[in-house]
XYZ file of C-alpha atoms in Angstrom:
769
model
C 87.838 131.690 106.750
C 88.738 128.315 105.026
C 89.404 128.980 101.186
C 89.025 125.282 100.057
C 86.079 124.329 98.022
C 82.752 123.702 99.417
C 81.871 119.994 100.118
C 78.680 120.402 97.605
C 80.360 122.604 94.245
C 80.129 120.705 91.451
C 83.648 122.641 90.325
C 85.373 119.850 92.447
C 85.155 117.012 90.207
C 87.632 114.896 92.023
C 85.349 114.319 94.656
C 82.971 112.686 92.749
C 85.865 110.548 91.152
C 85.104 107.067 91.582
C 87.178 105.047 94.279
C 90.191 102.219 93.165
C 89.161 99.196 93.752
C 91.206 98.411 96.742
C 92.404 94.996 96.035
C 93.669 96.888 92.609
C 95.271 99.603 94.492
C 97.330 96.981 96.778
C 98.260 95.043 93.930
C 99.232 98.298 92.787
C 101.208 99.585 95.471
C 102.349 96.324 96.156
C 103.237 95.270 91.949
C 102.111 92.410 92.935
C 100.135 90.705 89.842
C 96.950 90.086 88.826
C 96.760 85.978 87.236
C 94.310 84.757 85.310
C 93.337 80.983 84.059
C 96.181 78.026 85.456
C 98.280 80.599 86.686
C 95.695 81.840 89.616
C 94.317 78.179 90.203
C 98.267 77.748 90.443
C 98.122 80.839 92.949
C 94.379 79.532 94.788
C 96.725 75.938 95.300
C 99.341 77.096 97.306
C 97.823 79.580 99.107
C 94.947 77.393 100.159
C 98.356 74.635 101.170
C 100.146 76.577 102.538
C 97.328 77.699 105.201
C 96.004 74.174 105.765
C 99.742 73.392 106.546
C 100.077 76.694 109.292
C 96.480 75.128 110.900
C 97.740 71.762 111.093
C 100.449 72.769 113.097
C 98.363 75.693 115.144
C 96.023 71.992 116.161
C 98.555 69.049 116.359
C 102.668 70.730 116.273
C 104.962 69.013 114.591
C 103.371 65.580 114.120
C 102.408 64.795 111.015
C 100.027 61.536 110.679
C 96.342 60.815 110.813
C 94.686 57.127 111.042
C 92.328 55.971 109.011
C 90.047 53.693 109.120
C 91.164 49.868 107.840
C 94.595 51.478 106.949
C 95.847 52.589 109.647
C 98.636 55.264 110.795
C 99.337 57.758 107.640
C 102.097 60.630 107.207
C 105.497 61.219 107.031
C 105.872 61.525 111.069
C 107.450 63.800 113.414
C 109.041 66.600 111.567
C 111.846 68.816 113.108
C 111.911 71.831 113.911
C 114.740 72.663 110.525
C 111.904 71.250 108.674
C 108.886 72.497 109.665
C 110.408 76.213 109.494
C 111.279 75.002 105.475
C 108.332 74.247 104.780
C 107.262 77.467 105.682
C 109.543 79.482 103.689
C 109.495 77.472 100.719
C 105.728 78.172 100.206
C 106.193 82.054 100.726
C 109.125 81.564 97.792
C 106.582 79.560 96.203
C 103.481 82.946 96.260
C 106.288 85.265 95.721
C 107.449 84.105 92.091
C 104.096 83.356 91.343
C 102.501 86.752 92.529
C 105.314 89.007 91.901
C 106.728 89.809 88.665
C 111.178 90.133 88.439
C 110.469 93.050 86.943
C 108.125 94.984 85.102
C 110.546 96.557 82.453
C 110.554 99.800 84.000
C 113.254 99.827 86.450
C 117.194 102.021 86.034
C 118.553 99.269 84.416
C 115.223 97.930 81.881
C 115.752 101.883 80.619
C 119.309 101.798 79.778
C 118.760 98.030 78.271
C 116.236 99.426 76.094
C 118.153 102.482 74.429
C 120.427 99.083 73.000
C 118.157 98.207 70.710
C 117.259 102.000 69.474
C 120.467 103.728 69.640
C 121.662 100.657 66.957
C 119.359 101.117 64.713
C 120.022 104.849 64.352
C 123.730 103.907 64.221
C 123.897 101.091 62.338
C 120.185 100.664 60.576
C 117.666 98.589 61.302
C 118.972 95.625 58.806
C 122.490 95.224 60.036
C 123.051 91.814 61.522
C 124.201 93.353 65.179
C 120.992 95.404 65.223
C 118.790 91.733 64.375
C 120.383 90.002 66.943
C 119.972 92.588 69.612
C 117.006 92.737 68.328
C 116.497 89.095 69.340
C 118.382 89.011 71.906
C 115.860 91.298 73.375
C 112.706 89.756 72.883
C 114.332 86.679 74.632
C 114.427 88.387 77.304
C 111.606 90.132 77.328
C 109.919 86.652 76.694
C 112.124 85.037 79.858
C 111.584 87.599 82.283
C 109.869 90.866 82.032
C 106.414 90.748 83.065
C 105.685 94.685 81.865
C 101.757 94.096 82.902
C 101.688 92.147 85.920
C 99.521 89.369 84.318
C 102.238 86.032 83.035
C 104.259 83.658 85.106
C 107.371 83.833 83.073
C 110.080 80.788 82.688
C 112.894 82.704 84.409
C 109.718 82.571 87.497
C 108.789 78.580 86.855
C 113.100 77.405 87.077
C 113.189 79.623 90.612
C 109.762 77.693 91.624
C 111.438 74.613 90.844
C 114.612 75.643 92.455
C 112.540 76.328 96.087
C 110.618 73.059 95.459
C 114.118 71.138 95.792
C 115.653 72.950 98.684
C 112.575 71.819 100.986
C 113.201 68.588 99.286
C 116.666 68.298 100.488
C 115.414 69.085 103.229
C 112.742 66.663 104.115
C 114.814 63.122 102.604
C 117.460 63.559 103.165
C 117.687 65.288 107.270
C 120.387 62.448 108.773
C 122.815 63.823 106.092
C 121.787 67.294 107.079
C 122.846 66.404 111.242
C 126.575 64.968 109.665
C 126.561 67.653 107.834
C 126.253 70.606 110.784
C 129.285 68.264 112.739
C 131.268 67.898 110.010
C 130.733 70.504 107.504
C 128.829 71.199 103.996
C 132.111 69.998 102.554
C 131.753 66.361 103.479
C 128.484 66.220 101.753
C 127.656 64.325 98.964
C 128.899 66.084 95.491
C 126.012 66.882 92.662
C 126.829 64.239 90.241
C 126.963 62.067 93.599
C 123.308 62.286 94.171
C 122.445 62.611 89.874
C 125.006 60.867 87.742
C 123.094 62.677 84.735
C 124.079 66.178 85.662
C 127.882 64.515 85.712
C 128.481 66.660 81.921
C 126.742 69.915 82.902
C 128.508 70.090 86.031
C 131.792 69.568 84.435
C 130.917 72.028 81.767
C 130.723 74.745 84.448
C 133.766 73.422 85.986
C 135.527 73.998 83.315
C 134.759 77.951 83.545
C 136.791 77.662 86.257
C 133.920 76.759 88.938
C 134.188 73.968 90.856
C 131.037 73.043 91.186
C 132.469 69.314 90.508
C 133.614 69.797 94.351
C 131.481 71.626 95.925
C 128.636 69.596 97.440
C 125.215 69.617 96.649
C 124.471 70.183 100.363
C 126.277 73.640 100.044
C 125.003 74.518 96.530
C 120.931 73.642 97.768
C 122.075 75.867 100.646
C 124.094 78.605 98.597
C 120.761 78.455 95.899
C 118.208 79.068 98.870
C 120.116 81.871 100.451
C 120.083 83.607 96.779
C 116.010 82.486 96.813
C 116.247 84.954 99.743
C 117.470 87.879 98.443
C 115.715 87.445 94.876
C 112.182 87.328 97.052
C 112.961 89.963 99.460
C 113.846 92.449 95.718
C 110.516 91.134 94.498
C 108.547 91.764 97.173
C 110.197 94.766 99.649
C 112.696 96.108 96.940
C 116.055 96.216 96.599
C 116.775 98.910 99.879
C 116.243 95.587 102.039
C 117.943 92.889 99.429
C 121.201 95.235 99.496
C 121.083 95.698 103.394
C 120.989 91.742 103.888
C 123.678 90.728 101.150
C 125.907 93.585 102.327
C 125.664 91.564 105.776
C 126.232 88.061 104.208
C 129.451 89.824 102.506
C 130.272 90.687 105.486
C 130.583 88.350 106.936
C 133.546 86.263 104.428
C 135.157 89.732 104.082
C 134.609 92.214 107.052
C 137.720 90.491 108.476
C 139.706 92.530 105.774
C 138.800 95.877 107.629
C 141.616 97.866 108.924
C 141.490 97.462 112.910
C 143.236 101.007 113.747
C 140.806 102.557 110.821
C 138.931 105.553 112.805
C 135.028 104.487 114.274
C 134.845 101.013 112.137
C 137.731 99.693 113.371
C 135.934 97.564 115.475
C 133.737 95.735 112.784
C 137.012 93.971 111.473
C 137.529 92.697 114.602
C 136.127 89.301 113.314
C 137.442 86.124 112.836
C 137.881 84.748 109.153
C 134.639 82.416 108.041
C 134.563 81.022 104.730
C 131.474 79.731 102.298
C 130.632 76.704 103.697
C 130.310 78.047 107.358
C 128.117 81.004 106.427
C 125.458 79.122 104.182
C 126.052 76.391 107.121
C 124.851 78.967 109.301
C 122.699 80.926 107.869
C 120.496 77.838 106.317
C 120.959 74.981 108.102
C 121.116 76.190 111.958
C 117.258 77.156 113.675
C 119.752 78.602 116.102
C 120.428 82.283 113.846
C 120.072 82.444 109.831
C 117.108 81.990 107.502
C 115.342 79.802 109.686
C 116.303 81.085 112.401
C 113.927 83.167 115.620
C 112.045 85.923 113.301
C 111.281 82.557 110.493
C 110.026 79.871 113.930
C 108.246 83.207 115.194
C 106.104 83.138 111.969
C 105.490 79.373 111.974
C 104.079 79.217 115.712
C 101.940 83.184 115.668
C 102.032 85.414 112.715
C 100.888 83.220 110.379
C 97.732 81.789 112.635
C 97.090 85.778 113.532
C 97.093 86.631 109.816
C 95.035 84.291 108.533
C 92.357 84.388 112.230
C 92.183 88.540 110.098
C 91.107 86.488 106.835
C 88.845 84.563 108.008
C 87.308 87.605 109.757
C 87.281 90.150 106.703
C 86.030 87.302 103.703
C 82.916 86.823 106.923
C 81.949 90.306 106.080
C 83.508 91.547 109.739
C 85.392 94.739 108.074
C 82.711 96.324 106.240
C 80.843 95.865 109.715
C 83.359 97.582 111.290
C 83.507 100.290 109.041
C 79.381 100.871 109.320
C 79.926 100.746 113.327
C 82.399 103.351 112.902
C 80.082 105.970 110.811
C 76.815 104.822 113.139
C 79.061 105.465 116.648
C 80.346 108.696 115.597
C 79.211 110.108 112.070
C 76.738 113.043 113.249
C 79.659 113.818 115.102
C 81.316 117.131 113.930
C 84.285 116.149 111.644
C 82.683 112.417 111.933
C 83.728 111.079 108.289
C 87.187 111.693 109.949
C 86.239 110.357 113.491
C 84.612 107.278 111.496
C 88.173 106.920 110.132
C 90.034 106.419 112.965
C 87.607 104.499 114.360
C 87.476 101.847 111.661
C 90.913 101.881 111.256
C 91.508 101.289 115.149
C 88.423 97.779 114.135
C 90.641 97.058 111.752
C 93.827 97.047 113.148
C 92.420 94.650 115.881
C 91.993 92.391 113.332
C 94.723 92.711 110.316
C 97.874 94.272 111.826
C 98.858 95.784 108.127
C 99.272 99.982 107.435
C 98.653 99.637 104.171
C 95.843 96.848 104.467
C 94.643 99.122 106.861
C 94.296 102.063 104.682
C 93.456 100.493 101.226
C 90.162 98.668 103.074
C 88.907 101.837 105.440
C 89.897 104.422 102.801
C 88.492 103.384 99.914
C 84.792 104.696 102.296
C 86.502 106.797 104.659
C 88.037 108.956 102.460
C 85.147 109.803 99.298
C 83.363 110.714 102.712
C 85.852 112.762 104.556
C 86.613 115.255 101.227
C 82.855 115.395 100.697
C 82.333 116.382 103.976
C 84.823 119.820 103.419
C 88.411 118.417 104.363
C 91.437 118.943 101.931
C 92.283 114.874 99.872
C 96.139 115.559 101.667
C 94.402 115.911 105.003
C 91.640 113.488 104.184
C 94.480 110.886 103.244
C 97.114 111.825 105.779
C 94.112 110.698 108.807
C 93.996 107.821 106.627
C 97.383 106.871 106.688
C 98.031 107.866 110.553
C 94.696 106.141 112.092
C 95.887 102.891 109.941
C 99.066 103.028 110.770
C 98.615 102.396 114.570
C 96.326 98.868 113.702
C 100.078 97.972 113.865
C 100.272 98.700 117.848
C 96.980 98.047 119.113
C 95.418 94.935 120.437
C 94.524 91.771 120.391
C 95.920 90.878 116.833
C 98.660 94.087 116.649
C 101.608 93.548 113.852
C 103.855 91.267 113.202
C 106.393 92.605 115.196
C 104.830 92.266 118.468
C 104.724 88.098 118.274
C 108.539 88.916 117.904
C 108.785 91.100 121.048
C 106.995 88.227 123.220
C 109.776 85.701 121.604
C 113.074 87.865 122.125
C 111.887 89.100 125.768
C 110.137 86.241 127.084
C 107.510 88.099 127.460
C 103.871 86.138 127.686
C 101.614 87.400 125.246
C 98.745 88.422 127.461
C 101.793 90.637 128.877
C 102.320 92.707 125.820
C 98.523 92.714 125.113
C 98.226 94.810 128.296
C 101.202 96.664 127.675
C 100.381 98.265 124.990
C 97.263 98.987 124.882
C 97.024 102.092 126.739
C 99.852 103.930 125.249
C 97.815 102.437 121.711
C 94.427 103.835 123.039
C 96.665 107.257 123.724
C 97.502 107.343 120.092
C 94.171 107.060 118.996
C 92.821 109.813 120.928
C 95.519 111.694 120.617
C 94.689 111.962 116.229
C 91.155 112.388 117.301
C 91.723 115.204 119.503
C 93.898 116.885 115.958
C 90.664 115.485 113.758
C 88.422 117.841 116.087
C 90.569 120.385 116.109
C 90.730 120.819 112.346
C 86.624 120.226 112.170
C 86.502 123.353 114.331
C 88.771 125.414 112.413
C 87.107 124.309 109.140
C 83.660 124.099 110.267
C 82.718 120.808 109.621
C 79.644 118.442 110.437
C 79.196 115.533 110.331
C 77.245 113.483 107.891
C 73.654 113.703 107.062
C 71.970 111.162 109.309
C 69.889 109.740 106.633
C 73.002 108.409 104.892
C 73.619 106.373 108.693
C 72.622 103.019 109.847
C 71.368 102.936 113.147
C 73.893 102.256 115.839
C 70.907 99.672 117.717
C 70.000 97.812 114.578
C 73.359 97.396 113.855
C 74.629 96.025 116.453
C 71.765 93.429 116.535
C 72.283 92.730 113.114
C 75.550 92.143 113.320
C 76.606 91.781 116.898
C 78.172 87.873 116.544
C 81.338 89.344 115.274
C 82.775 90.574 118.177
C 81.838 87.430 119.508
C 85.614 86.220 117.879
C 87.622 88.747 119.702
C 86.084 88.440 122.652
C 87.058 84.655 123.165
C 90.528 85.250 121.269
C 90.764 87.949 124.413
C 89.812 85.330 126.768
C 91.820 82.859 125.193
C 94.446 84.902 125.367
C 94.373 86.551 129.190
C 91.860 84.374 130.593
C 92.817 80.610 130.275
C 96.361 81.633 128.770
C 96.544 79.430 126.439
C 99.898 79.728 123.883
C 99.068 81.970 121.244
C 98.742 79.442 118.669
C 96.239 77.331 120.536
C 94.347 80.490 121.278
C 93.995 81.627 117.356
C 93.436 77.922 116.232
C 90.112 77.494 118.897
C 89.110 81.489 117.497
C 89.209 80.153 114.073
C 87.039 76.615 114.686
C 85.286 79.292 116.134
C 84.820 81.684 113.454
C 83.888 78.820 111.341
C 80.950 76.970 113.440
C 79.820 80.795 113.489
C 79.822 81.600 110.125
C 78.062 78.496 108.870
C 75.886 79.213 111.762
C 74.476 82.287 110.532
C 74.626 81.453 107.370
C 72.201 78.599 107.744
C 70.125 80.341 110.167
C 67.119 81.952 108.696
C 63.217 82.387 109.643
C 62.298 79.311 108.217
C 65.654 76.557 109.373
C 66.053 78.684 113.061
C 64.385 76.214 115.261
C 65.173 73.170 113.033
C 69.162 73.712 113.655
C 68.928 75.370 116.865
C 67.275 71.901 117.768
C 69.454 69.372 115.757
C 72.520 71.138 117.487
C 70.495 70.857 120.563
C 70.404 67.162 120.196
C 73.746 66.045 119.155
C 75.421 68.399 122.063
C 72.982 66.563 124.550
C 73.968 63.361 122.831
C 77.308 64.228 123.042
C 76.805 64.299 126.871
C 74.831 61.226 127.553
C 77.505 59.749 126.097
C 80.797 60.610 127.562
C 78.466 60.711 130.703
C 77.864 56.356 130.228
C 81.306 55.914 128.137
C 83.494 58.247 128.246
C 83.303 59.065 124.662
C 81.375 60.812 121.664
C 78.541 58.992 120.331
C 80.135 57.472 116.913
C 82.565 55.793 119.850
C 79.878 54.534 121.856
C 77.605 52.703 119.123
C 81.862 51.741 117.747
C 82.102 49.882 120.549
C 85.256 51.909 121.560
C 84.031 53.221 124.528
C 84.960 52.483 128.199
C 84.408 54.032 131.537
C 81.944 57.186 132.013
C 83.269 60.838 132.304
C 82.000 62.683 135.567
C 79.783 65.550 134.545
C 82.066 68.214 134.917
C 84.809 67.038 132.118
C 81.706 65.391 130.567
C 81.152 68.908 129.513
C 84.523 70.058 129.406
C 84.924 67.322 126.214
C 81.830 68.497 125.061
C 82.763 72.298 124.577
C 85.536 71.092 122.939
C 84.045 69.688 120.181
C 81.120 72.091 119.855
C 82.267 73.925 116.969
C 82.767 70.822 115.108
C 79.485 69.610 115.989
C 77.788 73.223 114.675
C 80.184 73.385 111.454
C 78.660 69.680 110.773
C 75.027 70.497 111.230
C 74.789 73.521 109.617
C 76.374 72.695 106.928
C 74.418 69.665 106.581
C 71.348 72.244 106.500
C 72.881 74.719 103.878
C 73.314 71.529 101.919
C 69.595 70.493 102.218
C 67.911 74.089 101.775
C 71.333 76.134 99.367
C 68.108 78.200 98.780
C 67.468 79.499 101.638
C 68.643 83.452 102.509
C 71.101 84.156 105.497
C 69.716 87.425 106.595
C 72.560 88.244 108.952
C 75.320 87.548 106.645
C 77.221 89.290 103.967
C 80.529 88.146 103.034
C 83.186 90.696 102.128
C 83.082 91.364 97.862
C 86.330 88.959 97.199
C 84.004 85.718 98.240
C 80.917 86.970 96.661
C 83.189 87.425 93.532
C 84.685 84.125 93.665
C 81.336 82.046 94.080
C 80.381 83.708 90.544
C 83.744 82.830 89.124
C 83.093 78.974 90.257
C 79.003 78.715 88.646
C 80.884 80.472 85.656
C 83.462 77.817 84.924
C 81.098 75.632 85.521
C 78.125 76.953 83.100
C 75.593 76.986 85.678
C 74.981 80.689 86.348
C 72.135 80.065 89.236
C 74.577 78.445 91.735
C 75.759 81.935 92.590
C 72.798 81.889 95.013
C 73.831 78.407 96.749
C 74.809 79.423 100.296
C 76.540 75.983 100.344
C 78.822 77.190 97.568
C 79.178 80.124 98.754
C 80.141 78.843 102.273
C 82.978 76.583 100.421
C 84.013 79.739 99.111
C 84.672 81.967 102.435
C 86.846 79.329 103.782
C 88.496 78.639 100.507
C 89.020 82.387 99.668
C 90.367 83.561 103.457
C 92.734 80.296 103.486
C 93.752 81.943 100.492
C 93.683 85.349 101.082
C 95.928 84.706 104.324
C 98.173 82.664 102.430
C 98.513 86.694 100.559
C 99.357 88.510 103.178
C 101.281 86.519 104.831
C 103.833 85.477 101.716
C 105.664 89.119 102.178
C 106.299 88.844 106.017
C 107.087 84.960 105.843
C 109.911 86.910 102.981
C 111.073 89.805 105.740
C 111.363 87.673 108.207
C 113.157 85.241 106.272
C 115.324 87.940 104.557
C 116.012 89.810 108.226
C 116.672 86.717 110.293
C 119.909 86.728 108.644
C 121.284 89.678 109.850
C 121.265 88.961 113.771
C 122.963 85.287 112.273
C 125.863 87.391 110.806
C 125.920 88.973 114.103
C 126.414 85.715 116.091
C 128.289 83.698 113.332
C 131.058 86.718 113.203
C 130.594 87.684 117.107
C 130.881 91.524 116.389
C 127.777 91.704 118.466
C 130.199 92.785 121.668
C 132.386 94.656 119.576
C 128.731 96.640 117.719
C 127.542 96.926 121.966
C 130.699 99.063 122.159
C 130.511 100.738 119.245
C 127.941 102.162 119.647
C 127.382 103.418 123.507
C 130.835 105.299 122.325
C 128.765 106.683 119.911
C 125.957 108.053 122.018
C 128.958 108.824 124.379
C 127.468 106.899 126.891
C 124.116 108.909 127.324
C 120.114 107.114 127.162
C 118.569 110.708 125.609
C 121.762 110.172 123.040
C 120.849 106.354 122.039
C 117.536 106.512 122.472
C 117.322 109.256 119.982
C 119.727 107.829 117.894
C 118.113 104.525 117.941
C 114.353 106.399 116.521
C 116.288 108.358 113.749
C 117.570 104.880 112.601
C 114.302 103.191 113.041
C 112.541 106.231 110.763
C 115.043 106.096 108.454
C 115.563 101.972 108.339
C 111.472 101.669 107.679
C 111.707 103.597 104.757
C 109.760 101.379 102.948
C 110.873 98.833 104.909
C 108.417 96.700 106.674
C 107.822 97.552 110.468
C 108.862 93.728 110.789
C 111.783 94.152 109.475
C 113.179 97.684 111.228
C 112.241 95.653 114.474
C 113.790 92.384 114.185
C 117.415 94.898 112.437
C 117.492 97.259 115.258
C 116.700 94.429 117.959
C 120.043 92.888 116.734
C 122.225 96.310 116.095
C 121.166 98.130 119.709
C 119.481 96.352 121.785
C 122.168 94.855 123.800
C 123.193 98.662 123.858
C 119.813 99.742 125.226
C 120.433 97.034 127.907
C 122.998 97.920 129.367
C 121.069 101.274 130.961
C 118.978 99.068 133.142
C 115.898 100.089 130.829
C 113.210 97.443 131.406
C 113.668 95.144 128.080
C 109.685 95.307 127.423
C 110.019 98.423 127.432
C 112.857 98.899 125.043
C 111.429 96.578 122.475
C 107.995 98.706 122.523
C 110.230 101.552 121.797
C 111.989 99.699 118.555
C 108.683 98.645 117.691
C 106.748 101.835 117.978
C 108.964 103.959 116.188
C 109.169 101.279 113.810
C 105.647 101.523 113.161
C 106.164 105.565 112.413
C 108.230 104.736 109.384
C 104.981 103.969 107.711
C 103.762 107.194 107.343
C 106.881 109.051 107.261
C 108.155 110.903 103.954
C 110.037 110.398 101.569
C 108.745 106.754 102.053
C 105.942 107.222 103.746
C 104.610 104.140 102.299
C 101.092 104.325 104.140
C 100.169 107.435 103.197
C 101.209 106.815 99.769
C 98.406 104.408 99.443
C 95.846 107.033 100.801
C 96.859 109.412 98.547
C 95.897 107.280 95.999
C 92.472 106.775 97.024
C 91.843 110.917 97.848
C 93.861 112.083 94.557
C 96.564 113.616 96.501
C 100.001 114.506 96.546
C 102.121 112.125 98.008
C 104.118 113.964 99.622
C 102.113 116.154 101.701
C 99.602 113.662 102.445
C 103.173 111.912 103.875
C 103.526 114.881 105.708
C 100.317 115.309 107.084
C 100.344 112.132 107.948
C 103.342 112.373 110.089
C 102.013 115.990 111.774
C 98.916 113.920 112.949
C 101.218 111.264 114.742
C 103.181 113.346 116.627
C 102.052 112.375 119.898
C 103.198 108.913 118.397
C 107.246 110.063 118.973
C 106.266 111.019 122.190
C 104.849 107.514 123.887
C 108.101 105.641 123.261
C 110.111 107.914 125.325
C 107.442 107.636 128.137
C 107.886 103.328 127.574
C 111.677 104.080 128.638
C 111.234 106.743 131.280
C 108.366 105.770 132.598
C 107.725 102.854 132.865
C 104.802 102.139 134.647
């Protein structure tokens, strides 16, 4: 019999501890700032602009012009891929320097520097000039750099924000010069003084110190600054580990040729061409084939961000909580019900999120306390949640960011990736389900009291519409086979229309709302049928020949989402105090609405449904930008590695080295890949692990004629395992924060529950069917 404390034993006070706020826990795990006041407004504006920019790309592509009445064409026109990617990364840099502190004063270097002043006080006294000077320097450094409470933007951050903006400003305004420098080299560009004559004095001062700033081009300086900004942003968001790896590759690109060719094993790494800094910066910063703005960032621009935004819209609409409740309604009464509900809820959240940490914290805040009250050990409860949440990155239709990289690297349609990943993902979740069931049987644990659960039927009737966006997305991707970006864009419009309709819908507005929508849709259909254009065009005389009924219906169907949004918003404005019985926004939306009401001194606005819908849109766009920021920085940094491999010509030599180490054995090579993936993934995002290993090992695996998609999925699955592999199991650490359990033991439990995820990747390779 188990010796665990019974769930109803009052001595187990850990069970009754209130769960930490999910958003605060995520901020703490990711060392993210909690800003207030002007800084919070700046983050909001930048985040919304970032999402608006990506929405425009999804809807209109690289053409940035609109036609305004009485004004004509307005906008910069068509942008090039390098410019588009640069803006994307710059938004990520801006949000990084706003949201992530440079230092909280708790690192190893900060600890050593903190002992300087106390040491001087002990040896020289508090009033000694050296002590006072050191104390003044310490205060200045703290003001410039440190943010121990994660609540302020420092002066150093402000400088980095300006430099980030300058890099993109140059891309947008001097693209003709950039194209010229691609053929002539960066050394041929204008110098800093030629661009900014007023900087002559500081440039000469720096040059006098031995740094030839007066000789190098402005393009080279900005490119070098841009690469350094990416490295610093990587350190802040993803840690020193990844920054060190990327920095080492950059140093290798410059000095790798110095490695002796006759050195054992590593001698092959020295067989590269000697490259100057100007060429390295040109390839890493002013190139879309490789480097910072290479394939990974291109995939982020086209696919990753828009799907993160899709998940943010669904989450802010209240779908996340509805899916959690659905999981409990479906499985809560079963043996070990809370743990099974955790698996199901994490799977649902994984379909709309694709982030291990976010899934763990969001669902774990509800599932882990219930598992503990049922009788599961805290470490096991946290392990179940972390294991199931990590599977969200391999569960269609959204999956993790790395899945979209597979599309680009392998040339496989995303619909085919979904089909290929679906069965293995279901197998993984079923394996965790079985492990949980066996643990519940061993401990004699039952389910949740039925009085604490909602009825499945009524719950489905109340929120069935949350399933529509997922079905619609799959329809666009698999049924119609639209591009990933277009599928996500149409689905986002559908979500916005759906939420607007549900927000405006109640017993009093039902028939007027649906009636007006029906009248407008009918009028649009007739207008297209007769004049070949919409109602506005027909009235203003912009129409022409009529359309066939099928074509007219298709045209109206394309505008249906916008019609629903327009009519629903007008209804909300006309009846702002009406109730919305079917809609429960996420708590963040409710809090944002209350903050707006309080800031204008009208607390009654907190119940204004029109304001609530506006808050939903803004908060979803900001949340999407916040979630995407570490991903954008990760792909920008990771893109340096294949860029260096391509620039130096290392690829073939590296493949030969790996094959020789593997001894020509596919099994040994796969084991090396698996171990490398787990080691690299300790503390690094799955996306970065995938990019690095595909760059280093992908070609070697292909030498064994392994199906391309199978090889890439093999690397992806082991990258996902790294999130729950001790000693740096980030998803397990997130779960342990909620479960109040030992982080390492929680990671051990999570890894044990996910052992079937180790077997599945080998099946990809040896049994592709």
